[in-house]
């Protein structure tokens, strides 16, 4: 029996030592219920009482040495596995990362910020108002009563008879004048809406920037000076401005304002359609009715206002011929800015 036990031990240890040892199989083969060692223990009944404890002890030693060998080998195999895994999954944190595509601001946002900066530099501050507006602020307070023909050219989207999507940023003028005593010097950029069908030059949603100055003794000369500085900053130092008489219900007198073509300098080219001038905004002296509607005494104060389309200015500046390009999110277009 002694020989059997030591044969079991050496056989088992040899198998455990093999590089591709299947430890679980070996364990079952020697230590399992039907294993070789168990078989030896079963036969112990036939031994003499003196031999029994000796063989029993030896059997235990054999079991222990096999168990230890299996445990050690298992640890070793696991360490090897981990090492291989670490090698395979090696990560070089100093390697340059793959660049994620980064976008940039939309040309309209960029134009708006540029406009804002020019006017902030002239002492204006930014005012904002709601896009969902009362009829009163969008029309009535601006001297456009019900049935006034100007409502046709600024037809918009109605939520109720009384609530609409603002068709211009001019209602912000009214809201500011209601709450702030002169001197007032604000610009109000933002979205406006009109029920126009979308085509190359019209969109039911577009952006305006409006300016308003109210103080004692403000004249048309201040308006001209302000816009002349603006035009030079926006389109270049050589830019001239030109006023053409026009009509807006909320200003009197009113004008449409052109800038000399910044491509041909006034000689006439494709951009200005041979005119030498490009129309960029509407302006005028705030109508006395509008001032008194807002609680400002027109005998004491006067002021000017102007409004421009941000799309229109951006299109002129970059020679963009279709307003829809701004809203289509086509990267081939946007990447050019
Ligand atoms: N709100 C006018 C428009 O949308 C533009 C404008 C603003 C004209 C201020 C004069 C003064 O057409």
Coordinates of C-alpha atoms and ligand atoms in Angstrom, one line a residue:
X1 CA 0.0 0.0 0.0
X2 CA 2.9 2.3 0.8
X3 CA 4.2 1.8 -2.7
X4 CA 0.8 2.5 -4.2
X5 CA 0.5 5.8 -2.3
X6 CA 4.0 7.0 -3.3
X7 CA 3.2 6.0 -6.9
X8 CA 0.0 8.0 -6.7
X9 CA 1.9 11.0 -5.3
X10 CA 4.7 11.0 -7.9
X11 CA 2.3 10.4 -10.8
X12 CA 0.0 13.2 -9.7
X13 CA 2.8 15.6 -9.1
X14 CA 4.3 14.9 -12.5
X15 CA 1.0 15.5 -14.2
X16 CA 0.5 18.7 -12.2
X17 CA 3.9 19.9 -13.3
X18 CA 3.1 19.5 -17.0
X19 CA 2.8 23.0 -18.7
X20 CA -0.7 22.2 -20.1
X21 CA -2.0 20.5 -17.0
X22 CA -5.7 20.3 -16.6
X23 CA -5.9 20.7 -12.8
X24 CA -9.6 20.0 -12.4
X25 CA -9.2 16.7 -14.3
X26 CA -6.2 15.7 -12.1
X27 CA -8.0 16.6 -8.9
X28 CA -10.9 14.4 -9.8
X29 CA -8.6 11.6 -11.0
X30 CA -6.7 11.4 -7.7
X31 CA -8.7 13.0 -5.0
X32 CA -12.3 12.6 -6.3
X33 CA -14.9 10.2 -4.9
X34 CA -13.9 7.6 -7.4
X35 CA -10.3 8.7 -7.4
X36 CA -7.1 6.7 -6.9
X37 CA -6.5 7.9 -3.3
X38 CA -10.0 7.3 -2.2
X39 CA -9.7 3.8 -3.5
X40 CA -6.7 3.2 -1.3
X41 CA -8.4 4.6 1.8
X42 CA -11.4 2.3 1.1
X43 CA -9.1 -0.7 1.2
X44 CA -7.7 0.2 4.6
X45 CA -10.2 -2.0 6.4
X46 CA -8.1 -5.0 5.4
X47 CA -5.0 -3.6 7.2
X48 CA -3.9 -4.6 10.7
X49 CA -4.6 -2.2 13.6
X50 CA -0.9 -1.3 13.8
X51 CA -0.6 -0.5 10.1
X52 CA -3.8 1.4 9.8
X53 CA -2.7 4.8 11.4
X54 CA 0.6 4.7 9.6
X55 CA -1.0 4.2 6.2
X56 CA -3.7 6.7 7.2
X57 CA -1.1 9.4 8.0
X58 CA 0.7 8.7 4.8
X59 CA -2.5 8.9 2.8
X60 CA -3.2 12.3 4.3
X61 CA 0.3 13.5 3.5
X62 CA -0.1 12.4 -0.1
X63 CA -3.5 14.2 -0.3
X64 CA -2.1 17.4 1.2
X65 CA 0.9 17.4 -1.1
X66 CA -1.4 16.9 -4.2
X67 CA -3.7 19.6 -3.0
X68 CA -0.9 22.1 -2.4
X69 CA 0.7 21.3 -5.7
X70 CA -2.7 21.9 -7.4
X71 CA -3.2 25.2 -5.6
X72 CA 0.3 26.4 -6.4
X73 CA 0.0 25.5 -10.0
X74 CA -3.4 27.1 -10.3
X75 CA -1.9 30.4 -8.8
X76 CA 0.9 30.2 -11.3
X77 CA -1.4 29.6 -14.2
X78 CA -3.6 32.6 -13.2
X79 CA -0.6 34.9 -12.9
X80 CA 0.6 33.8 -16.3
X81 CA -2.9 34.5 -17.7
X82 CA -2.9 37.9 -16.2
X83 CA 0.5 38.7 -17.5
X84 CA -0.5 37.7 -21.0
X85 CA -3.6 39.8 -20.7
X86 CA -1.7 42.8 -19.5
X87 CA 0.7 42.4 -22.4
X88 CA -2.1 42.1 -24.9
X89 CA -4.0 45.1 -23.6
X90 CA -1.1 47.4 -23.1
X91 CA -2.2 51.0 -23.4
X92 CA 0.1 53.8 -24.2
X93 CA -1.3 56.8 -22.5
X94 CA 1.3 59.1 -24.1
X95 CA 0.0 58.3 -27.6
X96 CA -1.8 61.3 -29.3
X97 CA -5.6 60.9 -29.1
X98 CA -7.7 60.6 -32.3
X99 CA -9.1 64.1 -32.8
X100 CA -12.8 64.4 -32.3
X101 CA -14.4 66.6 -34.9
X102 CA -15.1 70.0 -33.4
X103 CA -17.7 72.4 -35.0
X104 CA -17.6 76.2 -34.9
X105 CA -20.2 78.9 -34.4
X106 CA -22.8 79.4 -37.1
X107 CA -22.2 82.3 -39.6
X108 CA -25.4 84.0 -38.3
X109 CA -24.3 83.8 -34.7
X110 CA -20.9 85.1 -35.7
X111 CA -22.4 88.0 -37.6
X112 CA -24.7 88.8 -34.7
X113 CA -21.8 88.8 -32.2
X114 CA -19.8 91.0 -34.5
X115 CA -22.7 93.5 -34.8
X116 CA -23.2 93.4 -31.1
X117 CA -19.5 94.2 -30.5
X118 CA -19.5 97.1 -32.8
X119 CA -22.5 98.7 -31.1
X120 CA -21.3 97.8 -27.6
X121 CA -18.1 99.7 -28.5
X122 CA -20.3 102.7 -29.2
X123 CA -21.9 102.6 -25.8
X124 CA -25.0 100.6 -26.6
X125 CA -26.3 97.8 -24.3
X126 CA -28.2 94.7 -25.3
X127 CA -31.9 94.4 -24.6
X128 CA -34.0 91.3 -25.2
X129 CA -37.7 90.7 -25.4
X130 CA -40.2 87.8 -26.0
X131 CA -40.6 86.2 -29.4
X132 CA -44.2 85.4 -28.6
X133 CA -45.5 88.9 -28.3
X134 CA -48.7 90.8 -27.7
X135 CA -50.3 92.6 -30.7
X136 CA -50.0 95.8 -28.7
X137 CA -46.2 95.7 -28.6
X138 CA -45.6 94.4 -32.1
X139 CA -48.0 96.7 -33.8
X140 CA -50.3 99.1 -31.9
X141 CA -47.7 100.8 -29.7
X142 CA -45.6 101.2 -32.8
X143 CA -48.2 103.3 -34.5
X144 CA -49.6 100.4 -36.5
X145 CA -53.3 100.2 -35.5
X146 CA -55.6 97.4 -36.6
X147 CA -56.3 97.5 -40.4
X148 CA -53.1 99.5 -41.0
X149 CA -51.6 98.5 -44.4
X150 CA -48.2 97.9 -42.8
X151 CA -49.7 94.8 -41.2
X152 CA -49.9 93.2 -44.6
X153 CA -46.2 93.4 -45.3
X154 CA -45.5 92.0 -41.8
X155 CA -48.1 89.3 -41.7
X156 CA -47.0 86.8 -39.1
X157 CA -48.2 83.7 -37.1
X158 CA -51.0 84.2 -34.6
X159 CA -51.5 82.2 -31.5
X160 CA -54.7 84.1 -30.6
X161 CA -56.2 87.3 -32.1
X162 CA -54.0 89.1 -29.6
X163 CA -50.9 87.0 -29.3
X164 CA -48.5 86.5 -32.2
X165 CA -44.9 85.7 -33.1
X166 CA -43.1 89.0 -33.3
X167 CA -42.6 90.2 -36.9
X168 CA -39.8 92.6 -36.0
X169 CA -37.6 93.3 -33.0
X170 CA -39.1 96.8 -32.7
X171 CA -41.5 95.7 -29.8
X172 CA -38.3 95.5 -27.6
X173 CA -38.0 99.4 -28.1
X174 CA -41.4 99.8 -26.6
X175 CA -40.8 97.5 -23.7
X176 CA -37.5 99.2 -22.9
X177 CA -39.1 102.7 -23.1
X178 CA -41.9 101.7 -20.8
X179 CA -39.5 100.8 -18.1
X180 CA -36.5 103.0 -18.5
X181 CA -36.2 106.7 -18.5
X182 CA -33.9 108.4 -21.1
X183 CA -31.1 108.4 -21.9
X184 CA -31.6 105.1 -23.6
X185 CA -29.1 103.5 -25.9
X186 CA -29.9 99.8 -26.7
X187 CA -29.7 97.2 -29.4
X188 CA -32.1 94.3 -29.5
X189 CA -31.0 91.3 -31.6
X190 CA -33.2 88.3 -32.0
X191 CA -35.5 86.0 -34.0
X192 CA -38.5 87.3 -35.9
X193 CA -41.2 85.6 -37.8
X194 CA -43.3 86.4 -40.9
X195 CA -45.7 84.2 -42.8
X196 CA -43.6 84.2 -45.9
X197 CA -43.0 81.1 -48.1
X198 CA -39.4 79.9 -48.0
X199 CA -37.5 80.9 -51.1
X200 CA -34.0 82.1 -52.0
X201 CA -34.6 85.5 -50.3
X202 CA -37.5 84.9 -47.8
X203 CA -37.8 82.8 -44.7
X204 CA -40.6 82.5 -42.2
X205 CA -38.0 82.8 -39.5
X206 CA -35.0 85.2 -39.6
X207 CA -33.0 87.5 -37.4
X208 CA -33.0 91.2 -36.9
X209 CA -31.0 93.7 -34.9
X210 CA -32.7 96.9 -33.9
X211 CA -31.1 100.0 -32.4
X212 CA -32.7 102.7 -30.3
X213 CA -31.3 105.9 -28.9
X214 CA -33.5 108.4 -26.9
X215 CA -32.2 111.5 -25.2
X216 CA -32.6 115.3 -25.1
X217 CA -31.6 116.9 -28.5
X218 CA -31.1 113.7 -30.5
X219 CA -31.2 114.5 -34.2
X220 CA -31.0 112.9 -37.6
X221 CA -27.3 113.9 -37.6
X222 CA -26.7 111.5 -34.6
X223 CA -28.4 108.8 -36.6
X224 CA -26.3 109.4 -39.7
X225 CA -23.1 109.6 -37.6
X226 CA -23.8 106.4 -35.8
X227 CA -24.6 104.5 -38.9
X228 CA -21.6 105.9 -40.8
X229 CA -19.3 104.6 -38.0
X230 CA -21.1 101.3 -38.0
X231 CA -20.8 100.8 -41.8
X232 CA -17.1 101.5 -41.7
X233 CA -16.5 99.1 -38.9
X234 CA -18.7 96.4 -40.5
X235 CA -17.7 96.7 -44.2
X236 CA -14.4 98.6 -44.2
X237 CA -13.0 102.1 -43.7
X238 CA -13.9 103.3 -47.2
X239 CA -17.5 102.5 -46.9
X240 CA -20.0 105.4 -47.5
X241 CA -23.6 105.4 -46.5
X242 CA -26.6 106.9 -48.3
X243 CA -30.1 107.7 -47.0
X244 CA -33.2 107.3 -49.2
X245 CA -36.5 108.6 -48.1
X246 CA -38.9 105.9 -47.0
X247 CA -41.9 105.3 -44.8
X248 CA -42.1 103.3 -41.5
X249 CA -45.2 103.9 -39.3
X250 CA -43.0 104.2 -36.1
X251 CA -40.4 106.7 -37.4
X252 CA -40.7 110.1 -39.0
X253 CA -38.9 111.0 -41.0
X254 CA -37.8 107.5 -42.2
X255 CA -35.1 106.3 -44.5
X256 CA -33.7 103.2 -46.1
X257 CA -30.0 103.1 -45.8
X258 CA -27.5 101.8 -48.3
X259 CA -23.8 101.2 -48.0
X260 CA -21.4 101.7 -50.9
X261 CA -20.6 98.4 -52.5
X262 CA -17.7 96.9 -50.6
X263 CA -16.7 94.7 -53.6
X264 CA -16.5 97.3 -56.3
X265 CA -16.4 100.4 -54.2
X266 CA -19.3 102.0 -56.0
X267 CA -18.4 101.4 -59.6
X268 CA -21.1 98.7 -60.1
X269 CA -20.6 94.9 -60.0
X270 CA -22.4 91.6 -59.7
X271 CA -23.0 91.9 -56.0
X272 CA -24.6 95.3 -56.1
X273 CA -26.2 94.5 -59.4
X274 CA -24.5 97.4 -61.1
X275 CA -26.0 99.9 -58.5
X276 CA -22.8 100.7 -56.6
X277 CA -24.9 100.6 -53.4
X278 CA -26.3 97.8 -51.2
X279 CA -29.4 98.4 -49.1
X280 CA -28.7 97.2 -45.5
X281 CA -31.3 98.7 -43.1
X282 CA -34.3 100.8 -42.3
X283 CA -34.1 103.8 -39.9
X284 CA -35.6 107.1 -38.8
X285 CA -36.5 109.4 -36.0
X286 CA -38.8 107.8 -33.5
X287 CA -42.4 108.9 -34.1
X288 CA -43.7 111.3 -31.4
X289 CA -46.8 109.0 -31.1
X290 CA -44.5 106.1 -30.2
X291 CA -42.7 108.1 -27.6
X292 CA -45.9 109.2 -25.9
X293 CA -47.4 105.7 -26.1
X294 CA -44.4 104.7 -24.0
X295 CA -44.8 107.5 -21.5
X296 CA -41.9 109.7 -22.9
X297 CA -42.7 113.3 -23.5
X298 CA -41.9 114.0 -27.2
X299 CA -41.6 117.7 -26.4
X300 CA -38.7 117.0 -24.1
X301 CA -37.0 114.0 -25.7
X302 CA -36.3 112.7 -29.2
X303 CA -34.5 109.7 -30.6
X304 CA -33.7 107.5 -33.5
X305 CA -34.1 103.9 -34.3
X306 CA -32.8 101.5 -37.0
X307 CA -33.4 97.9 -37.8
X308 CA -31.4 95.5 -39.9
X309 CA -31.7 91.9 -41.1
X310 CA -28.8 89.8 -39.9
X311 CA -29.3 87.3 -42.8
X312 CA -29.3 90.1 -45.3
X313 CA -26.1 91.6 -44.1
X314 CA -24.3 88.3 -43.8
X315 CA -25.5 87.3 -47.3
X316 CA -24.2 90.6 -48.8
X317 CA -21.0 90.4 -47.0
X318 CA -20.1 86.9 -48.1
X319 CA -21.9 86.9 -51.5
X320 CA -24.4 84.2 -50.4
X321 CA -27.3 84.1 -52.8
X322 CA -29.7 81.8 -51.0
X323 CA -31.0 82.4 -47.5
X324 CA -32.0 78.7 -47.1
X325 CA -28.3 77.8 -46.8
X326 CA -28.3 79.2 -43.3
X327 CA -30.9 76.8 -42.0
X328 CA -30.0 73.5 -43.8
X329 CA -27.1 72.6 -41.6
X330 CA -25.1 71.4 -44.6
X331 CA -21.5 71.1 -43.4
X332 CA -20.2 71.8 -46.9
X333 CA -21.7 75.3 -46.5
X334 CA -21.0 75.9 -42.9
X335 CA -17.4 74.8 -43.0
X336 CA -16.6 77.8 -45.2
X337 CA -16.9 80.2 -42.4
Ligands
LIG1 N1 -38.7 97.1 -37.9 C1 -38.5 97.5 -39.2 C2 -38.7 96.3 -40.1 O1 -38.7 95.2 -39.7 C3 -37.1 98.1 -39.4 C4 -36.9 99.4 -38.7 C5 -36.5 99.5 -37.4 C6 -37.1 100.6 -39.4 C7 -36.4 100.7 -36.8 C8 -36.9 101.8 -38.8 C9 -36.6 101.8 -37.5 O2 -38.9 96.5 -41.3

